[in-house]
Short mmCIF file of C-alpha atoms in Angstrom, two decimals:
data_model
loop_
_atom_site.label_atom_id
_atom_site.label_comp_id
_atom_site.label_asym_id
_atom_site.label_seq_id
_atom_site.Cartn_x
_atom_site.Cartn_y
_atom_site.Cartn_z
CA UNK A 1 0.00 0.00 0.00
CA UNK A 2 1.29 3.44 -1.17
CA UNK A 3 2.41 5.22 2.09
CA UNK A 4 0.17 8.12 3.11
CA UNK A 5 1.06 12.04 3.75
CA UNK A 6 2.56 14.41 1.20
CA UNK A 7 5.73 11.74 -0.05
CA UNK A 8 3.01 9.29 -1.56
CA UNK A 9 -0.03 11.95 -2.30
CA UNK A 10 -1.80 11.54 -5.53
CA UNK A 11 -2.93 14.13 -7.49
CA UNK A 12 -7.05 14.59 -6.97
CA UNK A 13 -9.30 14.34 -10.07
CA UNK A 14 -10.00 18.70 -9.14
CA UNK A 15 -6.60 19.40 -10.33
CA UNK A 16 -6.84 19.19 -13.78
CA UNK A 17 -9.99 20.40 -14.26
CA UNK A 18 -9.10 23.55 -12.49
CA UNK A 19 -5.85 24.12 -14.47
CA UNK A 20 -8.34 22.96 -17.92
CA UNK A 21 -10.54 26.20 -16.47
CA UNK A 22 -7.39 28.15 -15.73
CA UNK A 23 -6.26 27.72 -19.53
CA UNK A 24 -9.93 28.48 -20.78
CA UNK A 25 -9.57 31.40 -19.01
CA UNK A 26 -6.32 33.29 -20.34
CA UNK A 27 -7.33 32.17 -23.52
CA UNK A 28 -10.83 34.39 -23.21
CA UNK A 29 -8.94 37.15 -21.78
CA UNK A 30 -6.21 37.28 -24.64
CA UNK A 31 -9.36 37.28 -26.77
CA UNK A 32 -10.97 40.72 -24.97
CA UNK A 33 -7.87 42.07 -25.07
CA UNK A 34 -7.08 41.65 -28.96
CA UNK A 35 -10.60 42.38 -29.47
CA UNK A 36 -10.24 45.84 -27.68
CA UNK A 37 -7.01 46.94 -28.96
CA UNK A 38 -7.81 46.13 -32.35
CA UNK A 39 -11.00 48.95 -31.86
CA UNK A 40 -8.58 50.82 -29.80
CA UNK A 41 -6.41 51.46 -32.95
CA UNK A 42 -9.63 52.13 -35.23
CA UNK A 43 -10.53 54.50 -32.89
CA UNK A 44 -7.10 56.17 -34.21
CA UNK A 45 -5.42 56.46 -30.82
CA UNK A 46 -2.64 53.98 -31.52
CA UNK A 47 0.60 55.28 -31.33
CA UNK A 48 2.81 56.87 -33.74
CA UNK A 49 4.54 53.92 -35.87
CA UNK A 50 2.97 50.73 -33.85
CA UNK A 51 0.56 49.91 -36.72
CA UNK A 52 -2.05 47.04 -36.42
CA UNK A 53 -0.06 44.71 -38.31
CA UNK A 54 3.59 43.95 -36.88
CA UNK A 55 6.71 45.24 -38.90
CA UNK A 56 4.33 47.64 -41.51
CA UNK A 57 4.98 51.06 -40.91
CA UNK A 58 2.65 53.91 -41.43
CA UNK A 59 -0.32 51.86 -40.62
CA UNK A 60 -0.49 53.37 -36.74
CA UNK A 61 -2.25 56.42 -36.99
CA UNK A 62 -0.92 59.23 -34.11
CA UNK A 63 -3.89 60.70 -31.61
CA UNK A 64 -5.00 64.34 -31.63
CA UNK A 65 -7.22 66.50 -29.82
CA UNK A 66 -9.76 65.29 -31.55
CA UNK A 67 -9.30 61.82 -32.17
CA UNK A 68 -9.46 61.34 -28.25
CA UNK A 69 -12.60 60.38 -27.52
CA UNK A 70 -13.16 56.77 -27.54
CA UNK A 71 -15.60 54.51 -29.72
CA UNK A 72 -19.21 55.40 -28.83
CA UNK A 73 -20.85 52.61 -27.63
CA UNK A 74 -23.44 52.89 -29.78
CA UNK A 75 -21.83 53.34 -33.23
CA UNK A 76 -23.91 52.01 -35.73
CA UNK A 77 -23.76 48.41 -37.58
CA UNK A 78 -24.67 50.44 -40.93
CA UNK A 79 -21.56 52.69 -40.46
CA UNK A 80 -19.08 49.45 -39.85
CA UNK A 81 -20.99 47.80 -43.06
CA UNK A 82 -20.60 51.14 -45.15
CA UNK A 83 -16.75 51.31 -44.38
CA UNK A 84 -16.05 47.96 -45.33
CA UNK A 85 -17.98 48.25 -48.62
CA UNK A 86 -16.11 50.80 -49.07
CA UNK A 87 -12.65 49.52 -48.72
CA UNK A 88 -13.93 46.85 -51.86
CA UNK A 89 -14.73 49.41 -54.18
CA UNK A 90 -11.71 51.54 -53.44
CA UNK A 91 -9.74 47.79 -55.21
CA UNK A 92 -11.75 48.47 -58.52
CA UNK A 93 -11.29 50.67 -61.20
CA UNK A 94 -14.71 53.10 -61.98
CA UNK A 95 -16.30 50.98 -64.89
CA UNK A 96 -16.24 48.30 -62.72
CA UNK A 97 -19.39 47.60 -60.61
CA UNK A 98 -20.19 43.82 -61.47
CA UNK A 99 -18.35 42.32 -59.16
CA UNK A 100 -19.40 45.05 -56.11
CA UNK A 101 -20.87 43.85 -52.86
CA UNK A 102 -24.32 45.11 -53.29
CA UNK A 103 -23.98 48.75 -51.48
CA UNK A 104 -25.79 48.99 -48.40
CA UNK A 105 -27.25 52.43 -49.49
CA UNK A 106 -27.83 55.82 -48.63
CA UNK A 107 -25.08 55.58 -46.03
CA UNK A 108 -22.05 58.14 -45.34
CA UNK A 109 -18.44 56.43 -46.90
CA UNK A 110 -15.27 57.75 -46.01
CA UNK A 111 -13.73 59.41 -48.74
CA UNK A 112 -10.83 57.03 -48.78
CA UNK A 113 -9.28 53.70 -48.10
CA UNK A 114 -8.26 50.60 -50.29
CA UNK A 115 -5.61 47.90 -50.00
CA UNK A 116 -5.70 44.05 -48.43
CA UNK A 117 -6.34 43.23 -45.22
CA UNK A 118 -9.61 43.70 -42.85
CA UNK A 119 -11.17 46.98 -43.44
CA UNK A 120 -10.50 47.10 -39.43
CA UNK A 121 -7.12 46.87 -39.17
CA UNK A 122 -6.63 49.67 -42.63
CA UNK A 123 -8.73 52.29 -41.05
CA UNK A 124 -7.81 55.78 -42.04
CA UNK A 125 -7.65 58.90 -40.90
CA UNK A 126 -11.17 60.30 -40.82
CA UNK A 127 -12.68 56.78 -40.15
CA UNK A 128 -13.58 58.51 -36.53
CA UNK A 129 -15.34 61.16 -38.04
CA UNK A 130 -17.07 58.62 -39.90
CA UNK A 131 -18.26 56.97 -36.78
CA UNK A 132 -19.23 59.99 -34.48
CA UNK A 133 -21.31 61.28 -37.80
CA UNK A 134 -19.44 64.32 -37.86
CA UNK A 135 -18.77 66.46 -41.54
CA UNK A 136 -20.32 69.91 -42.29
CA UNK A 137 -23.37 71.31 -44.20
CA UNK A 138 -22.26 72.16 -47.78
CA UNK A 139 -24.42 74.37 -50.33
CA UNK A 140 -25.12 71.50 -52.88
CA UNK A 141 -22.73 70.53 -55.95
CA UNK A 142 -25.79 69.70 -57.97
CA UNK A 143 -29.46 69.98 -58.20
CA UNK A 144 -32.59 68.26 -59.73
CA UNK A 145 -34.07 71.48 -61.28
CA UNK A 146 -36.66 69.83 -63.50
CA UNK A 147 -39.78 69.09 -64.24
CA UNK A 148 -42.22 68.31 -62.23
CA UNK A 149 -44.04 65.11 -63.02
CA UNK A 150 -41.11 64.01 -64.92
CA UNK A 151 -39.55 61.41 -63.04
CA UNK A 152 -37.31 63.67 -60.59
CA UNK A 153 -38.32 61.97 -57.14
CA UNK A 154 -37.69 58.67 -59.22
CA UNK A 155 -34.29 59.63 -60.04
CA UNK A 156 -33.43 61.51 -56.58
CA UNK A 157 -34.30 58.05 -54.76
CA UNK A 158 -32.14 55.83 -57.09
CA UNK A 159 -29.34 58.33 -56.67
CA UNK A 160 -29.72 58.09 -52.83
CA UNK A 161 -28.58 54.17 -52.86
CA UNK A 162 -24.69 55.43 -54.13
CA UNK A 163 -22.75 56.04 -51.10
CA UNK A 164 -21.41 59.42 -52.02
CA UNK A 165 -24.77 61.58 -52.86
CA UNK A 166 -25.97 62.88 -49.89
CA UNK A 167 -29.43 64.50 -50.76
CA UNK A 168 -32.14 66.44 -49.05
CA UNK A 169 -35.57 64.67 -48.57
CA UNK A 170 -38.06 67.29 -48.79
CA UNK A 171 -38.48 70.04 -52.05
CA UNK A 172 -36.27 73.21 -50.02
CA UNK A 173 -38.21 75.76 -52.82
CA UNK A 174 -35.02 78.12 -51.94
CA UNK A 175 -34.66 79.42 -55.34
CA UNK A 176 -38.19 80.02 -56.11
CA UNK A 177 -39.84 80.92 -53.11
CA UNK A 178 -37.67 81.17 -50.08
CA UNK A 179 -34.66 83.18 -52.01
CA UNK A 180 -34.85 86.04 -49.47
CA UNK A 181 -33.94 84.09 -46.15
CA UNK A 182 -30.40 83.82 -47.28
CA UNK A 183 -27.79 81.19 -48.47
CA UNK A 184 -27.35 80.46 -44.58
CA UNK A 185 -30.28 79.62 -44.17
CA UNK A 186 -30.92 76.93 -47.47
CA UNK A 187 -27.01 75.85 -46.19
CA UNK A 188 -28.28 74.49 -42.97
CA UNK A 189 -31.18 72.28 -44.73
CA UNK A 190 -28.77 70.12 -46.07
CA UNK A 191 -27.29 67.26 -44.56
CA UNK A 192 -23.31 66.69 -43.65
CA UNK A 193 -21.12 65.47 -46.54
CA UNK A 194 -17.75 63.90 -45.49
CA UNK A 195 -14.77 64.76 -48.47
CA UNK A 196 -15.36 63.33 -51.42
CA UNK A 197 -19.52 63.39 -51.38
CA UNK A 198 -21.84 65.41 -53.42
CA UNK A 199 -24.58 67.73 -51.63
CA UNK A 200 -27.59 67.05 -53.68
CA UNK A 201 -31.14 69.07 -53.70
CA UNK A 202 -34.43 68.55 -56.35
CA UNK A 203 -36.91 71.14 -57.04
CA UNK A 204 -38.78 70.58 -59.93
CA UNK A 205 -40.41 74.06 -59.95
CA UNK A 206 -36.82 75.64 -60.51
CA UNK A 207 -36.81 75.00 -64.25
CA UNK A 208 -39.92 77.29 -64.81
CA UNK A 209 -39.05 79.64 -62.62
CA UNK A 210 -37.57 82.70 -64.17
CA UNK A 211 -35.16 84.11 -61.59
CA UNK A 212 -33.57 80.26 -60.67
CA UNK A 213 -30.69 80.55 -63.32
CA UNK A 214 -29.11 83.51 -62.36
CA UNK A 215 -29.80 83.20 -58.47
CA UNK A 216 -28.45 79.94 -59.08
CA UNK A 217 -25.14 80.96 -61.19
CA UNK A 218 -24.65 83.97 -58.12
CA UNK A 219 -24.50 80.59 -55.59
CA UNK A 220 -21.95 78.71 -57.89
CA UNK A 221 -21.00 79.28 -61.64
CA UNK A 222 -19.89 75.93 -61.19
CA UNK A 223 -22.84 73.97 -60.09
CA UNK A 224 -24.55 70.50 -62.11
CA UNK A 225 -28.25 70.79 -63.02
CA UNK A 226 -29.90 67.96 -64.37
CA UNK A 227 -33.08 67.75 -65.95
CA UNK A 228 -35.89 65.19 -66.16
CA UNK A 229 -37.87 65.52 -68.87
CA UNK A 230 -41.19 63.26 -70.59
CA UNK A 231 -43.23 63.55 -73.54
CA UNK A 232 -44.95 66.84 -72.43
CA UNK A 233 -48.57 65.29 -73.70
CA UNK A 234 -48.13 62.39 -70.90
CA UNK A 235 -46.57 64.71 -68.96
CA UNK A 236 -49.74 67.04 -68.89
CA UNK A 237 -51.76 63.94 -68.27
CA UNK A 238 -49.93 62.67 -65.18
CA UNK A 239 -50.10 66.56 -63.85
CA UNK A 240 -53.98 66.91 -64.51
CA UNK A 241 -54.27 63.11 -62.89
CA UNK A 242 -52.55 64.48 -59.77
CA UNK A 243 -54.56 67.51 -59.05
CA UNK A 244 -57.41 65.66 -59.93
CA UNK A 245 -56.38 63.36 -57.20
CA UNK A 246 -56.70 66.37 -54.52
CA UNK A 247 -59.91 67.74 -56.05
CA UNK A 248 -62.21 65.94 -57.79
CA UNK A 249 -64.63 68.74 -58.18
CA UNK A 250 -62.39 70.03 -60.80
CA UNK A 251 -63.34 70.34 -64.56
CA UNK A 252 -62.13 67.44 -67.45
CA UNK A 253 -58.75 67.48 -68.94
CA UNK A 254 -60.50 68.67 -72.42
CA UNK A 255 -62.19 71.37 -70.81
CA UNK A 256 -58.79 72.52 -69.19
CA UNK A 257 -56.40 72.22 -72.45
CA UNK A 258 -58.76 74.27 -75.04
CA UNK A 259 -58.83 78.18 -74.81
CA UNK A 260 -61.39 78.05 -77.28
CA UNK A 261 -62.65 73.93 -78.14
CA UNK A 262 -64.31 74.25 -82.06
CA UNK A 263 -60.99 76.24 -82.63
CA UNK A 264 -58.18 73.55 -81.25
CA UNK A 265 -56.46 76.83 -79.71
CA UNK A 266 -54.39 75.34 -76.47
CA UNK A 267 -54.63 77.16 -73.62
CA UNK A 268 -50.83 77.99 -72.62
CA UNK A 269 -51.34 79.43 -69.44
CA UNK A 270 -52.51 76.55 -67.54
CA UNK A 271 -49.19 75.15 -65.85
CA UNK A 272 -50.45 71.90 -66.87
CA UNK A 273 -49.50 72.85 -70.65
CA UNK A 274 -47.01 75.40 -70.27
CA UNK A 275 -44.55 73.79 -68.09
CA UNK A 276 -44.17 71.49 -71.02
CA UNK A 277 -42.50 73.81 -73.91
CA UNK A 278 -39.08 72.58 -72.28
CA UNK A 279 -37.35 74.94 -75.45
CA UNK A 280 -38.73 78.30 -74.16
CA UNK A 281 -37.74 77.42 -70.35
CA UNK A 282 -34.63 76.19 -71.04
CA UNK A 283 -33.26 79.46 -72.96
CA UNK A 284 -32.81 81.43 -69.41
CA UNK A 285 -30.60 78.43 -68.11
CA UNK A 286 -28.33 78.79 -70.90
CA UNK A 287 -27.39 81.92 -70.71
CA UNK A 288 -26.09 81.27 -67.07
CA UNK A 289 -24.66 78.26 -67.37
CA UNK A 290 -22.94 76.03 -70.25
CA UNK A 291 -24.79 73.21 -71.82
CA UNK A 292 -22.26 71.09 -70.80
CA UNK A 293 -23.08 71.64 -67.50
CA UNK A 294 -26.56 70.19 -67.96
CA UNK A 295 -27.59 66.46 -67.84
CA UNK A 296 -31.24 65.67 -69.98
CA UNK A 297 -32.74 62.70 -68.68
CA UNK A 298 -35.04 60.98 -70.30
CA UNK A 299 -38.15 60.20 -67.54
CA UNK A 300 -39.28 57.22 -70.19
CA UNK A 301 -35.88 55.61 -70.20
CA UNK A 302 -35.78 56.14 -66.47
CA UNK A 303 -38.67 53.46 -66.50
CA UNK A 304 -37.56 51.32 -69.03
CA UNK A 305 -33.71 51.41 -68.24
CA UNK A 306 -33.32 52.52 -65.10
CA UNK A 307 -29.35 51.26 -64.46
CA UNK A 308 -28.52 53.10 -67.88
CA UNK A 309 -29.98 56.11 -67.25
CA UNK A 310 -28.54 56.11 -64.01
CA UNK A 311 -24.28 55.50 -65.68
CA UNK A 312 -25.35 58.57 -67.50
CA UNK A 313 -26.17 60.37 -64.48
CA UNK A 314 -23.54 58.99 -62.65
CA UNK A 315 -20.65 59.83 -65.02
CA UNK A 316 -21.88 63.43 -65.27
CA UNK A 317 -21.61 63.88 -61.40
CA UNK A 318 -18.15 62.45 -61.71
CA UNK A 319 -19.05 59.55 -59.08
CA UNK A 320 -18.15 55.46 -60.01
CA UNK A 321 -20.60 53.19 -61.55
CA UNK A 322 -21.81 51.40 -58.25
CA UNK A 323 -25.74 51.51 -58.95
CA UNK A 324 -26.34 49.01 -61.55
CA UNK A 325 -28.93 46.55 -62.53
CA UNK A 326 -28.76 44.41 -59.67
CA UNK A 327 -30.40 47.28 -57.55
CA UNK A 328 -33.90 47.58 -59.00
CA UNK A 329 -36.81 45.08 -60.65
CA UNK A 330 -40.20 45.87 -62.48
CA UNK A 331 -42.87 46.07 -60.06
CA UNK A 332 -45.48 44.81 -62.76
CA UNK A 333 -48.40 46.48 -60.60
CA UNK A 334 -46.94 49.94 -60.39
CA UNK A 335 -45.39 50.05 -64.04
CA UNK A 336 -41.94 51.43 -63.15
CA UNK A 337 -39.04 49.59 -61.54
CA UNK A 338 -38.22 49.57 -57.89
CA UNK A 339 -35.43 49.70 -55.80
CA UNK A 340 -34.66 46.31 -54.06
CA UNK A 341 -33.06 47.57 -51.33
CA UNK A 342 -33.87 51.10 -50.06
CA UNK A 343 -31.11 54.21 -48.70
CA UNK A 344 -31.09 53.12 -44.83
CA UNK A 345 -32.75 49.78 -45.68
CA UNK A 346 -32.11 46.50 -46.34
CA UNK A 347 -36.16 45.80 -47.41
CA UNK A 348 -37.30 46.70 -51.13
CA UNK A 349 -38.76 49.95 -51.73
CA UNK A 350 -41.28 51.16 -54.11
CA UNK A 351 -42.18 55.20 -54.33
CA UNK A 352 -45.45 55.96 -52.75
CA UNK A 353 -49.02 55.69 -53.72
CA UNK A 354 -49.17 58.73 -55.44
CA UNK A 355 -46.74 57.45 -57.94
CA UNK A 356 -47.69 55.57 -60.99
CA UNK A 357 -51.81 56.70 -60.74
CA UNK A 358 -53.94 55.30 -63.58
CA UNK A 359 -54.66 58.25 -66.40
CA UNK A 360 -58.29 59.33 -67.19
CA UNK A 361 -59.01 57.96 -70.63
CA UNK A 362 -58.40 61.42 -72.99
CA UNK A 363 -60.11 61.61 -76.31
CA UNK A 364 -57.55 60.57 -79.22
CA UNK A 365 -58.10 63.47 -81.35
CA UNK A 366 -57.54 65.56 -77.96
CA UNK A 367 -54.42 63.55 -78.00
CA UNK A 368 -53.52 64.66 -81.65
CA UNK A 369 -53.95 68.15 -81.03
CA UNK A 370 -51.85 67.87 -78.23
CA UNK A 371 -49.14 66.48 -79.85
CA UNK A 372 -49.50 69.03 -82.99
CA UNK A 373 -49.29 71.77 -80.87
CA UNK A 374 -46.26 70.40 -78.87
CA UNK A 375 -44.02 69.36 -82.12
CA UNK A 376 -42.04 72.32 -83.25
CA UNK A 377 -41.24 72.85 -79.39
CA UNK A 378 -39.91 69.08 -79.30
CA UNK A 379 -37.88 69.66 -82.08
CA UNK A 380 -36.55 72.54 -81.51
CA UNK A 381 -35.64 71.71 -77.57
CA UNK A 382 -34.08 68.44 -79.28
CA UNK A 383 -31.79 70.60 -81.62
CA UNK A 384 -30.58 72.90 -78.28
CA UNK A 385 -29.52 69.68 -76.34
CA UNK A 386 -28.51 67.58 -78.59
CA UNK A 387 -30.53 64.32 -78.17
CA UNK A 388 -33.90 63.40 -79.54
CA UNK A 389 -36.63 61.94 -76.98
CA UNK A 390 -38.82 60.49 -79.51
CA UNK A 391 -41.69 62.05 -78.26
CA UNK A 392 -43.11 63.00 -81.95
CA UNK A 393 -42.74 59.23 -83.65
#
């Protein structure tokens, strides 16, 4: 028999379970604390030279004043999700979106940031900034300025999912009706921009409003317009079915064109018409600003081609090619396409009820007159910009 006392003790079965729980422990802890210092270095307070990966200098990024505070505790998942996205695009050239991530959209990028590696451990100066939601209130770079019932809030939406157009929601009227409260005061409607992002507004009333160009042109000689334009007969359609929407009481779409019925003479001073003799409205524009400086979209390709329409757009505003087809589908009930996943949203997102109402049925030689009367204003608003709609075929 194996003497007792401590010469012949055997070890107890609690012994190795408690050094198995010991073990299981450091290993948690080395965990935490690889966990925390790799958010302590995105929160840019490494030290000068001690980058996230060993031996690679550069990558540590040196604290200021006002890189001190810490990560918020409640930074959010959309911001991480936007950075990384991000740091994938920034390893392609600008034609090439077909082999992007799908962009979470609407969300703030960083203006910056590319390479291999996790998008953690290559974080850049200004990825704070990023995370607190910090930038400043721009005037905007470009603006929807046309027309109404043509397909604007359409197009503002879509251009919402790129990363880099930050937009207003709400129609600011500044340059038609609110002029006098000062560039201040349209400044602080729009939303922070980080460096590289484009301040957007849309208006549609701008582009029939004779003093927009040249308060426009006194903001920035340099700014983008773009315009939305549709065959001005559907267009007066889809602008009689919307007040018609808000009062029924008032009188048919025949009664409203004719100034005088037995003699086909179109009334042009009901907005309904007028605002579609694009030719006459757009002569003030040019002589504040270049033609160059003007995008034409066409509303009917808009529907039937969203993703090219949108290359267009997105080449004029000098941004890359990230929204493509994968980003919309045909909503068969509407009649337009839809976006599949929404700016702040992950769910698919159609544009409200009041877009895509059925049309009253309008008499076809109604229709014919219409189109008569529109024709040499087609053509000769095709020959100032260049490109023919097809509205007269």
């Amino acid at each position: 028999m194996a003497p007792s006392g401590p010469t012949g003790a055997q070890p107890s079965p609690a012994e190795p379970l408690s050094r198995s729980i010991f073990r299981k422990f450091l290993l948690m802890l080395c965990s935490l604390l690889t966990s925390l210092y790799v958010f302590y270095c995105l929160a840019e307070r490494c030290p000068p030279g001690s980058g996230p990966v060993a031996g690679v200098p550069g990558r540590g990024v040196p604290a200021g004043p006002r890189e001190l505070a810490m990560w918020p505790a409640g930074a959010p998942r959309k911001r991480l999700l936007q950075l990384r996205q991000r740091r994938r695009r920034g390893r392609s050239g600008p034609g090439d979106s077909s082999d992007q991530e799908e962009q979470s959209p609407g969300l703030a990028a960083a203006p910056g940031g590319s390479g291999a590696g996790s998008s953690v451990a290559e974080a850049q100066p200004g990825t704070l900034a990023l995370f607190l939601d910090e930038g400043s209130k721009q005037l905007p770079q470009a603006i929807i300025i046309g027309v109404k019932k043509g397909g604007t809030r359409a197009l503002l939406e879509f251009l919402r999912v790129h990363p880099d157009v930050r937009a207003v929601g709400a129609e600011p009227h500044f340059f038609d009706r609110s002029y006098h409260k000062g560039l201040a005061w349209y400044r602080d409607l729009m939303p922070r921009t980080l460096e590289g992002q484009i301040t957007m507004e849309k208006t549609p009333s701008y582009f029939v409003t004779r003093e927009a160009p040249a308060r426009i042109s006194a903001m920035s000689k340099d700014t983008k317009l773009i315009v939305v334009v549709r065959d001005p007969v559907t267009r007066a359609i889809s602008d009689y079915t919307q007040t018609l929407s808000k009062r029924p009481d008032i009188p048919s779409f025949e009664s409203l064109t004719f100034r005088n019925r037995s003699a086909g003479l179109i009334d042009t001073s009901w907005s309904a018409i007028q605002i579609g003799l694009y030719a006459k409205h757009l002569e003030p524009w040019l002589r504040h600003f270049p033609l160059g400086q003007m995008l034409f979209v066409s509303g009917e390709r808009l529907v039937s081609d969203p993703a090219g329409e949108l290359r267009r757009v997105q080449d004029f505003l000098g941004l890359k090619r990230i929204i493509t087809d994968k980003h919309f589908y045909f909503n068969q009930t509407k009649g337009f396409p839809c976006l599949k996943k929404a700016e702040g949203s992950g769910k698919p997102h159609c544009l409200g009820k009041t877009k895509g109402r059925a049309h009253p049925t309008i008499a076809r030689e109604v229709l014919r007159q219409l189109r008569d009367f529109y024709r040499p204003f087609n053509r000769k608003f095709y020959q100032m910009t260049g490109r023919d709609f097809g509205w007269d075929g």
